[in-house]
Short mmCIF file of C-alpha atoms in Angstrom, two decimals:
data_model
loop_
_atom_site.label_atom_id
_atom_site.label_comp_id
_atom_site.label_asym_id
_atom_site.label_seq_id
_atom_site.Cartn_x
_atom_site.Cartn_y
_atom_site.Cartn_z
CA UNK B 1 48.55 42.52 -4.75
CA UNK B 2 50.51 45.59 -4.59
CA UNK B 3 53.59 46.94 -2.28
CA UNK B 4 55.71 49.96 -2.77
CA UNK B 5 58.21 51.95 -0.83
CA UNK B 6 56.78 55.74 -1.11
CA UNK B 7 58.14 59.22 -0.44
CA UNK B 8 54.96 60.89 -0.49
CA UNK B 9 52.32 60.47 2.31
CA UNK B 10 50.33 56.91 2.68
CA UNK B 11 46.49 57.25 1.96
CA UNK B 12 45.46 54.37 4.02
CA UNK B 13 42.01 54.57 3.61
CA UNK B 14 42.76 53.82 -0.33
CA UNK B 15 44.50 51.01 0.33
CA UNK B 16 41.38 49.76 2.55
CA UNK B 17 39.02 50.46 -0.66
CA UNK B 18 41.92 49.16 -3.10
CA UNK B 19 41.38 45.41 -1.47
CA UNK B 20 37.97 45.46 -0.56
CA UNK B 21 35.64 43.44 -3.02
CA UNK B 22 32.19 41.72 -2.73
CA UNK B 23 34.07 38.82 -2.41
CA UNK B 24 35.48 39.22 0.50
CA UNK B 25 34.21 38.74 4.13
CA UNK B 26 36.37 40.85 6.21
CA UNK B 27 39.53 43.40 5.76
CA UNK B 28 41.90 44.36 7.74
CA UNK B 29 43.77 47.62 7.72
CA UNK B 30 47.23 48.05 9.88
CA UNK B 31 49.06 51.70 10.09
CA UNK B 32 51.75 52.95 11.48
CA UNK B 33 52.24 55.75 12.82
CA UNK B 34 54.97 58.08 14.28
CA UNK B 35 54.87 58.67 18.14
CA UNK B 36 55.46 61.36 20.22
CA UNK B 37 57.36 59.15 22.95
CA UNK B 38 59.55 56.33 21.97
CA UNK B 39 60.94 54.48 24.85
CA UNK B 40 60.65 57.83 27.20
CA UNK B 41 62.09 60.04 24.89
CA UNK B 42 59.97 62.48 23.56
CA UNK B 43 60.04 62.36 19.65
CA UNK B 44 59.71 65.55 17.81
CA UNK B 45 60.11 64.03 14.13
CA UNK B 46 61.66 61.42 11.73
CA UNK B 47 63.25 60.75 9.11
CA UNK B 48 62.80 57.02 7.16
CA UNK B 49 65.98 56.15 4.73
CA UNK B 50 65.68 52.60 2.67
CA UNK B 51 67.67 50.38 0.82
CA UNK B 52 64.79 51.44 -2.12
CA UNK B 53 65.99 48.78 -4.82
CA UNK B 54 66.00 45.93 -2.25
CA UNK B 55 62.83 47.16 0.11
CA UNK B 56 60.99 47.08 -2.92
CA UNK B 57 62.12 43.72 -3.65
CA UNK B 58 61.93 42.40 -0.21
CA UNK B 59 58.33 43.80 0.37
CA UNK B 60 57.05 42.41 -2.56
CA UNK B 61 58.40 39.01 -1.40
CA UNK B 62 56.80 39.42 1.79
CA UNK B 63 53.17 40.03 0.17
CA UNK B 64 53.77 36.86 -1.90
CA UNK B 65 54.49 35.00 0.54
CA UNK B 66 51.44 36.34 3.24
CA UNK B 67 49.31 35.82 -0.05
CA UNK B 68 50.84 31.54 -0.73
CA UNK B 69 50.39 31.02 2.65
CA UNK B 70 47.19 32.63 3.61
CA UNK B 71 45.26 32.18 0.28
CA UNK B 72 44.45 35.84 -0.53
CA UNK B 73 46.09 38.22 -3.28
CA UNK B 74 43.89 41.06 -2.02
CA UNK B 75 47.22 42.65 0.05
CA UNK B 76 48.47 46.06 -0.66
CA UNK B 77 50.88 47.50 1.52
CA UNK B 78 53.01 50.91 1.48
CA UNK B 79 55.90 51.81 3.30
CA UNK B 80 56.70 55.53 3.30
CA UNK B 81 60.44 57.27 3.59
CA UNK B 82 62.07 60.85 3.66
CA UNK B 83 60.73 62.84 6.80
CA UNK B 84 57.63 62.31 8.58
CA UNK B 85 55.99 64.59 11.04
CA UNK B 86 54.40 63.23 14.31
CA UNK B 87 51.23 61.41 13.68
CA UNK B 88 52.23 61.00 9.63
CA UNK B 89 51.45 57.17 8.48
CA UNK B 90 55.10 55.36 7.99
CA UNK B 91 53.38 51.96 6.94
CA UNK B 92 50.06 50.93 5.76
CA UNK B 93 49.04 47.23 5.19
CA UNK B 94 45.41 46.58 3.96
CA UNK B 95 44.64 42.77 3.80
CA UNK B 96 41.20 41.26 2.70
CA UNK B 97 40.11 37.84 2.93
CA UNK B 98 36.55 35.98 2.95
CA UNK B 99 37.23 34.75 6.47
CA UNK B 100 38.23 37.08 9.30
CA UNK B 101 41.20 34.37 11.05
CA UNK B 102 43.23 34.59 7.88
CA UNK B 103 42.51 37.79 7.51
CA UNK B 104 44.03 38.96 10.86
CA UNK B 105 47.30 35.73 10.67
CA UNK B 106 48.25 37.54 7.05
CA UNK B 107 47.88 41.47 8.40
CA UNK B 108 50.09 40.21 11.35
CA UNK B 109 52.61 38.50 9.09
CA UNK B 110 53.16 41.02 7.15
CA UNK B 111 54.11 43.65 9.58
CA UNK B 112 56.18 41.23 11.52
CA UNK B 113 58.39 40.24 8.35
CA UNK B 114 58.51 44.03 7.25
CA UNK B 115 59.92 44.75 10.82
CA UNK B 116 62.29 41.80 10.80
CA UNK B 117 63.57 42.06 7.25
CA UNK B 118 62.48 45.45 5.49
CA UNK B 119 66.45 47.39 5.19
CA UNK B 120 64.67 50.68 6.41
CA UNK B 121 66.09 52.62 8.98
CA UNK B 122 64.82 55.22 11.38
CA UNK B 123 66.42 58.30 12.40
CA UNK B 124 64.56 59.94 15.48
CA UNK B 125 64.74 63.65 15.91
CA UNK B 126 64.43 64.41 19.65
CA UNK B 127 63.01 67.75 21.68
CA UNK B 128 66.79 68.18 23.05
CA UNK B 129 67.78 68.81 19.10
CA UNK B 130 69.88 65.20 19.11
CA UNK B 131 68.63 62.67 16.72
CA UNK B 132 69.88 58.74 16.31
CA UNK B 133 69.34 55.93 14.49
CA UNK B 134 67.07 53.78 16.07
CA UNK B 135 68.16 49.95 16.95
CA UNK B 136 64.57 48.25 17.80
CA UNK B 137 66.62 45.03 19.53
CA UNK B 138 69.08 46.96 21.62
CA UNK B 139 65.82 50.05 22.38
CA UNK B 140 64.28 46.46 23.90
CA UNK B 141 67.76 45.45 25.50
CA UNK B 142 67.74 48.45 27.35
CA UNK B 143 64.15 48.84 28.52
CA UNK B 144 64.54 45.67 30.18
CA UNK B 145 62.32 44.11 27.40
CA UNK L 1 87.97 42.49 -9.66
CA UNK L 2 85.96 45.32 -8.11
CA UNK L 3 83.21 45.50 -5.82
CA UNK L 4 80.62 47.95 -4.75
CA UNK L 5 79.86 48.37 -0.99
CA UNK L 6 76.66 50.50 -0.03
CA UNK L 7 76.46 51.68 3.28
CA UNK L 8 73.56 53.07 5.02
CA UNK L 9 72.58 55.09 8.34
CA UNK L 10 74.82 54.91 11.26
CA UNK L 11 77.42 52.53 9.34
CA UNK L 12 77.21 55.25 6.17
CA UNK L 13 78.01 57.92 8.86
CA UNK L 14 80.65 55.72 10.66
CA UNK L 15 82.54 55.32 7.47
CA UNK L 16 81.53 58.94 5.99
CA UNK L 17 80.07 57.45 2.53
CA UNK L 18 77.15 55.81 1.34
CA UNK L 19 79.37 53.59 -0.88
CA UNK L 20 82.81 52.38 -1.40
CA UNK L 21 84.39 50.68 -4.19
CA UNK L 22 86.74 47.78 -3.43
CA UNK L 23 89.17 46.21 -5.60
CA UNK L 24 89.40 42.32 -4.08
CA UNK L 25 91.22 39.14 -5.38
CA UNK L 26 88.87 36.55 -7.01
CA UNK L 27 87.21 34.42 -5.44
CA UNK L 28 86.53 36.89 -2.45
CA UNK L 29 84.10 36.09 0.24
CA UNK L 30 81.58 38.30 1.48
CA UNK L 31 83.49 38.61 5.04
CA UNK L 32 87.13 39.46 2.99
CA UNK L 33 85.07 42.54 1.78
CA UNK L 34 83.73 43.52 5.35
CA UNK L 35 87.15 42.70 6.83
CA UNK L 36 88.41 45.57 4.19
CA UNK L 37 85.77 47.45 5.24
CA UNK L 38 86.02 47.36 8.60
CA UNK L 39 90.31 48.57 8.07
CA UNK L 40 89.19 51.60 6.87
CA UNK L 41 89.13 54.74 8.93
CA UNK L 42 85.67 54.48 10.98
CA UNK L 43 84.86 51.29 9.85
CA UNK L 44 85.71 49.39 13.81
CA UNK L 45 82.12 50.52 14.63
CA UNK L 46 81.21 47.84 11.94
CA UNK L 47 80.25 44.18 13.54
CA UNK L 48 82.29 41.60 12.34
CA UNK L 49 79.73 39.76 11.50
CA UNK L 50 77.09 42.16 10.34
CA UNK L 51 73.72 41.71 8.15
CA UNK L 52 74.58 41.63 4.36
CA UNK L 53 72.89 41.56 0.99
CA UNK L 54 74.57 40.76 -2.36
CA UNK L 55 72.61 42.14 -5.59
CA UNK L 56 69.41 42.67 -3.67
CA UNK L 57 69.45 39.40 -1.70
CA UNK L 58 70.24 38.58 2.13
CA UNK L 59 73.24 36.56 1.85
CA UNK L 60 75.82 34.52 4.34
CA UNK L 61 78.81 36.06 5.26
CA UNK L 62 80.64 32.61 3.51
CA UNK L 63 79.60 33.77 -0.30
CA UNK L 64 81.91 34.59 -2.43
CA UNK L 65 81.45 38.11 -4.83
CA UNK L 66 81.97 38.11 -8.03
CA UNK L 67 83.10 40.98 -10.10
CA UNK L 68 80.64 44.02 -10.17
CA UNK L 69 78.46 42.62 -7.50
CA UNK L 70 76.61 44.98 -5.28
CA UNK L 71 77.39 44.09 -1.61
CA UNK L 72 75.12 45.99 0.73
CA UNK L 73 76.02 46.08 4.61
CA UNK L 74 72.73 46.16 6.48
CA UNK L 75 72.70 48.07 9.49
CA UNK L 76 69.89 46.99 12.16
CA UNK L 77 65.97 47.82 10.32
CA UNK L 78 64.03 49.86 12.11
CA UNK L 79 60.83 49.85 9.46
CA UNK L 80 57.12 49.90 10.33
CA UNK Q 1 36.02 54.73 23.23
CA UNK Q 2 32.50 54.48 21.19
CA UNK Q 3 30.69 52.32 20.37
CA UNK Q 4 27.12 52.23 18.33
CA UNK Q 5 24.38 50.36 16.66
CA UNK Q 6 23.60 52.58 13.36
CA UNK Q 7 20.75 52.55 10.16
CA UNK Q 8 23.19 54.46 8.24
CA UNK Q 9 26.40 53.66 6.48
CA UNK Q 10 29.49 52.87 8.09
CA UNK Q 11 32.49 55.22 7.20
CA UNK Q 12 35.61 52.96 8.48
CA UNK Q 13 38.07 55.53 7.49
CA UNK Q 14 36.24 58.19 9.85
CA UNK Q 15 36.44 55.29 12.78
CA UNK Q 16 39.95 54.90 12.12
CA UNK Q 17 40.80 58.96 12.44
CA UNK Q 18 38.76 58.82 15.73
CA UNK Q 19 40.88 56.71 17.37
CA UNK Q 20 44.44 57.93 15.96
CA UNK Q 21 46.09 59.98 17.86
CA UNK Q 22 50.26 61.33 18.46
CA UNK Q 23 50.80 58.55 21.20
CA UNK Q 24 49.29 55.60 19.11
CA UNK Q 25 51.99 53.99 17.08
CA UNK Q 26 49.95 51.29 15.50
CA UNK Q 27 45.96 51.15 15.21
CA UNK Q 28 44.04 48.45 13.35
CA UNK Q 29 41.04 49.15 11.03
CA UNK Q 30 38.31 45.94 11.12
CA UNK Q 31 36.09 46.23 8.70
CA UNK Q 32 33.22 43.61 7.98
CA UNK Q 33 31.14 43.37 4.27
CA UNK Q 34 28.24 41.51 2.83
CA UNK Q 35 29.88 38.70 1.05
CA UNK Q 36 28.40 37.98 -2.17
CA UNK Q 37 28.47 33.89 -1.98
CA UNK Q 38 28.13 32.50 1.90
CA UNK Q 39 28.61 28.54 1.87
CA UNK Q 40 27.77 28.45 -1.62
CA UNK Q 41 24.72 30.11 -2.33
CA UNK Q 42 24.83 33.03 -4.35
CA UNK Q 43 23.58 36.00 -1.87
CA UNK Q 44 21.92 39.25 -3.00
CA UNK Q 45 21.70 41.42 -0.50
CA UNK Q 46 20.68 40.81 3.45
CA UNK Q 47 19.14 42.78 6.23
CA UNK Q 48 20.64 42.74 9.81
CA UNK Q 49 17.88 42.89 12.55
CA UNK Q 50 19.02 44.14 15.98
CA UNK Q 51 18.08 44.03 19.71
CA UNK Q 52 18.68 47.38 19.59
CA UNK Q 53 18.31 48.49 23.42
CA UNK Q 54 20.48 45.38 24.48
CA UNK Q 55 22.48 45.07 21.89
CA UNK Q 56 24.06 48.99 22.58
CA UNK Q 57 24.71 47.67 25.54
CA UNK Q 58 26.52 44.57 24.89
CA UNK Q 59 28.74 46.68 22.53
CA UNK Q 60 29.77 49.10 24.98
CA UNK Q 61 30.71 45.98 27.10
CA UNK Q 62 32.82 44.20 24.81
CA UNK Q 63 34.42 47.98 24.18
CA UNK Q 64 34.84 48.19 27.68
CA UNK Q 65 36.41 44.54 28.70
CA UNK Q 66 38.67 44.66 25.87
CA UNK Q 67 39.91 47.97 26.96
CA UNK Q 68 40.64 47.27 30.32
CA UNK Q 69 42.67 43.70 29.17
CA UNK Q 70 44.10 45.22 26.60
CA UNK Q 71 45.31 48.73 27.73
CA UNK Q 72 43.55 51.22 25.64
CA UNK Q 73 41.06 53.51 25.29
CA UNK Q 74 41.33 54.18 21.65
CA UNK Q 75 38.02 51.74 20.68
CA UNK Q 76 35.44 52.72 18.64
CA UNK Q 77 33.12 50.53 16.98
CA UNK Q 78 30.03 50.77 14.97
CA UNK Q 79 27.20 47.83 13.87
CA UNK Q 80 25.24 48.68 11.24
CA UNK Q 81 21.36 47.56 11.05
CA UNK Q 82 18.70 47.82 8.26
CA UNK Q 83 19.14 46.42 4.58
CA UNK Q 84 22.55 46.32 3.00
CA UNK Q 85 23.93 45.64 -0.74
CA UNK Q 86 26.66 43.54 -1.55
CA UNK Q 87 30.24 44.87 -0.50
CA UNK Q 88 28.81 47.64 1.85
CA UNK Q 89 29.93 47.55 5.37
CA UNK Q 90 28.20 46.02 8.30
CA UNK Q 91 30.90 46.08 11.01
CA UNK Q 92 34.12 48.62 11.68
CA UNK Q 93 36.52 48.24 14.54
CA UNK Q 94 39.07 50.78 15.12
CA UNK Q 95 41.63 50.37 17.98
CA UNK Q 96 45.32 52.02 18.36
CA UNK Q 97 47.57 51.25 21.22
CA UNK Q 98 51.02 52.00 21.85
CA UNK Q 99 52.15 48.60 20.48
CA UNK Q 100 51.12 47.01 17.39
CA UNK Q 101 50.62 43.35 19.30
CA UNK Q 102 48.26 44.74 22.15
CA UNK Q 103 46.27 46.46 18.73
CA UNK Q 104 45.69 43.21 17.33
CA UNK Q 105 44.57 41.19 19.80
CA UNK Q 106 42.04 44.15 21.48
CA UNK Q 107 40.57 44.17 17.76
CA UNK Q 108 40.54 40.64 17.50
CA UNK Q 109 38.99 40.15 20.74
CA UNK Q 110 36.17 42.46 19.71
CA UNK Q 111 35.08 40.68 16.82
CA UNK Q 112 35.14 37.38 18.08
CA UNK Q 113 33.38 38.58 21.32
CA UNK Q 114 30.96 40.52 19.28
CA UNK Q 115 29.76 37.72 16.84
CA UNK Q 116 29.60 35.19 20.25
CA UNK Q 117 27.03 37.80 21.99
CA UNK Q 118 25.51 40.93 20.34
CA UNK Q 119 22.22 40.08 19.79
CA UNK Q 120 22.04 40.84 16.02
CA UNK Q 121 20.42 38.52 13.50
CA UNK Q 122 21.00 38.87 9.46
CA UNK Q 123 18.63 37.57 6.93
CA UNK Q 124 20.04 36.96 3.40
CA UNK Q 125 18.74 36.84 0.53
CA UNK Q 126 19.61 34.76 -2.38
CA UNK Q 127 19.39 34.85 -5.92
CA UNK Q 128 16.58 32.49 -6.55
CA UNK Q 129 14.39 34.65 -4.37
CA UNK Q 130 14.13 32.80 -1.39
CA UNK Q 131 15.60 34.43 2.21
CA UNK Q 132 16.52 33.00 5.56
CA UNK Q 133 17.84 33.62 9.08
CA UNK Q 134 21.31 33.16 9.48
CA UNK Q 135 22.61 30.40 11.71
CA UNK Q 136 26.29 30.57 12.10
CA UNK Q 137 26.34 27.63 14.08
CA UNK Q 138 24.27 25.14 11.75
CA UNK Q 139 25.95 26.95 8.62
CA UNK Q 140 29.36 25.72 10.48
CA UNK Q 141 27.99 22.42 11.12
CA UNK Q 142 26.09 22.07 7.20
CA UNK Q 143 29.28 23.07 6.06
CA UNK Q 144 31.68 20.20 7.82
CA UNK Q 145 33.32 22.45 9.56
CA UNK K 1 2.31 39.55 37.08
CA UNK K 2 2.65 40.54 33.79
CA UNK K 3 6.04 39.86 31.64
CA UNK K 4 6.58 40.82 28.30
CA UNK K 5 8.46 38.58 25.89
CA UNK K 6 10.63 39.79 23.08
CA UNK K 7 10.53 37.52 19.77
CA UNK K 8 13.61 38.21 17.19
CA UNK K 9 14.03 36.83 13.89
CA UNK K 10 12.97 33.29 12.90
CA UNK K 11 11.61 32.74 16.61
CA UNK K 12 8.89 36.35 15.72
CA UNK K 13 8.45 34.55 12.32
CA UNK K 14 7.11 31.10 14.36
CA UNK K 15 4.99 32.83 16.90
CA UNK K 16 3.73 35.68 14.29
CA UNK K 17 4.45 38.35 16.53
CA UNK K 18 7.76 40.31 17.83
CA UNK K 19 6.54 40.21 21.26
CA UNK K 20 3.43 38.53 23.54
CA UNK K 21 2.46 39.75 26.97
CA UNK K 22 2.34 36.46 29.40
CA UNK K 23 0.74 36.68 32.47
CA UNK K 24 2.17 34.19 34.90
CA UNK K 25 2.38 33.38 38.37
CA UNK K 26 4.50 35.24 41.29
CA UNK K 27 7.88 33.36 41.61
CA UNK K 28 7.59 32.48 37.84
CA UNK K 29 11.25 31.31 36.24
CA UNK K 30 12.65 31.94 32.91
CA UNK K 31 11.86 28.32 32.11
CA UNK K 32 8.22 28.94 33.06
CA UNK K 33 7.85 31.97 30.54
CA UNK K 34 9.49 29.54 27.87
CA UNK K 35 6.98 26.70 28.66
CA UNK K 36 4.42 29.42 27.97
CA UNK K 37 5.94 30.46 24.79
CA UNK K 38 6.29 27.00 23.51
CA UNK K 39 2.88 25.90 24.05
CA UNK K 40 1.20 29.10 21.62
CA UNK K 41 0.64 28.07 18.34
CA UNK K 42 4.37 28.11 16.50
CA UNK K 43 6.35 28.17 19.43
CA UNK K 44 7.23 24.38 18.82
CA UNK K 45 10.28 25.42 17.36
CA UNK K 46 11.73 27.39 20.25
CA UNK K 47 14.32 25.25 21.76
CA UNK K 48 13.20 23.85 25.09
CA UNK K 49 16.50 25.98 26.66
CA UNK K 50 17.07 28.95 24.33
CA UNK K 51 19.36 31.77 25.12
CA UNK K 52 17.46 34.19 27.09
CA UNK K 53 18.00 37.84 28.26
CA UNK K 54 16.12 40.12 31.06
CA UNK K 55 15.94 43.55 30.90
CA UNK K 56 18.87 43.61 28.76
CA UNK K 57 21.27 41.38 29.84
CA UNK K 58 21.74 37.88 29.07
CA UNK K 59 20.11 35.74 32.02
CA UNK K 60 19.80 31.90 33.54
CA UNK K 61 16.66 29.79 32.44
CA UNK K 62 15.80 29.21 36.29
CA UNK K 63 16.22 33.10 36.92
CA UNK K 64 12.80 34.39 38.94
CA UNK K 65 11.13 36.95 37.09
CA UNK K 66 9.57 40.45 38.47
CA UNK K 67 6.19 41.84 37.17
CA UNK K 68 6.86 44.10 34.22
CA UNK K 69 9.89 42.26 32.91
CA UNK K 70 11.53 42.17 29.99
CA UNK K 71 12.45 38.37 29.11
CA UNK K 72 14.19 38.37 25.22
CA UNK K 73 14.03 35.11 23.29
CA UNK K 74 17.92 35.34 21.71
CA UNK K 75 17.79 33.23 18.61
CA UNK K 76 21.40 32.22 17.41
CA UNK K 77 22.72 35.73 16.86
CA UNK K 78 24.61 36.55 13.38
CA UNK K 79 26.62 39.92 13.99
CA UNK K 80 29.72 40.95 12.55
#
């Protein structure tokens, strides 16, 4: 099991090979990327900013506890900050397990908690030269969501 | 006693700081330090009840600081 | 969307660029290996024998049915056939879609559609010697499961 | 008419051979082929209703089969 909170850019396909083993049946890899269009607006670039000593904390809490519950230390996740270009990986989770279920329940976990609980925050950098920080609840409010 | 507040994103930019030191009574809650916060210029944007984290941790607004404690104010997370 | 039935090895991390692309934010990286122990006997190695003509097409139709109910074109899967050693790769599914909860379920959906139909067979072979035609079923049922 | 019958795995083991030409009557079903296929030497252990395919796609056991078919035998598959 490994997390980290990186400034440099995700590898995912390491991560893949970092939890693979002959033990294990099936892996899962989930990444994130940065798109062009977020809720109509086209996206030009962004920038990632994180509480680092607590992220780091906090995602290693969320491995631990996707690893207790679904019975697999083979998790190894990395969550990127500074400025990412469109199509740059912000978040990586590579999962392995011997059956394919728990495999899936943990990668899905995992991104879910990170979303819900992570303190990383998301400036977007639009084509009109304006950039915000994103709110993901009140983005959903206002699509109607 | 005296307490550090972090701020981040669009609360750092409301309040024009990343952190602020704040000298409170003992036996200050977590919501006397955002109250404090929230006095200073820029700080209305603040919710009165926002997300908070004391020395690392998600904590309740009802916890009371201690001396030296790192209170962090936790604006919306947008990771992934 | 691609899909294929291949003798050679499976490069998951190649799937995975195929399907990225600028308006993907998440995509979701499958990937199936030979397990070295399968209900308790110690396996060796194992050889996956397919229906080749039919089984192409039975990929291309679970690609295509989970595309259409899911909302994305961004599939590509590969099956490998032939012999295979312990930890190498039998199965890759790459999907990306827009949102991350569409991603998982399309990949999902693949698998489990793909081990209920594609008419593929393995044969593994176990320490002692011995080998045997895999029935996932019975293996279930052996197993009390 | 003249179908040919595809054997896989442990079901080309029992009959010794990964595919047998049948001839069989006009109007013959699925189930007739099968019949066939069970009564060589090995085919015992066919199931009396296996999964089936014709020309490629999976098919009914009382489906009527053309000359120069393809009928598959589909024992349990094992992908993934």
């Amino acid at each position: 099991m490994r997390t980290a909170i990186v400034s440099r850019a995700i590898d995912p396909a390491a991560l893949l090979r970092e939890v693979e083993s002959h033990g294990s049946g099936a892996s899962i890899l989930f990444v994130g990327t940065v798109r062009d269009v977020n809720d109509g607006r086209p996206v030009e670039g962004l920038e990632y900013k994180a509480y680092d000593a607590m992220a780091e904390r906090e995602l290693a809490a969320i491995a631990a506890e996707a690893a207790a519950r679904f019975g697999t230390e083979r998790i190894v996740v990395e969550h990127r900050t500074g400025r990412l270009a469109l199509g740059e990986t912000s978040v990586a989770i590579a999962v392995s397990h011997a059956h394919r279920g728990a495999a899936y329940e943990a990668s899905r976990c995992i991104i879910e908690e990170l979303k819900r609980r992570l303190p990383v925050w998301k400036r977007e950098e639009y084509a009109d030269g304006t950039r915000e920080w994103v709110d993901p609840a009140r983005a959903r409010a206002e699509a109607g969501r | 006693m005296t307490v550090t507040a972090l701020l981040f994103a669009s609360y750092a930019e409301a309040l024009g700081a990343p952190s602020v030191e704040l000298a409170l009574a003992p036996g200050a809650k977590v919501s006397d330090a955002i109250a404090r916060l929230r006095a200073m210029p820029g700080g209305g944007m603040l919710p009165e009840r926002p997300v908070v984290a004391v020395n690392l941790a998600y904590a309740r607004l009802d916890a009371v600081l201690g001396a030296g404690d790192e209170l962090a104010v936790i604006p919306p997370v947008a990771g992934g």
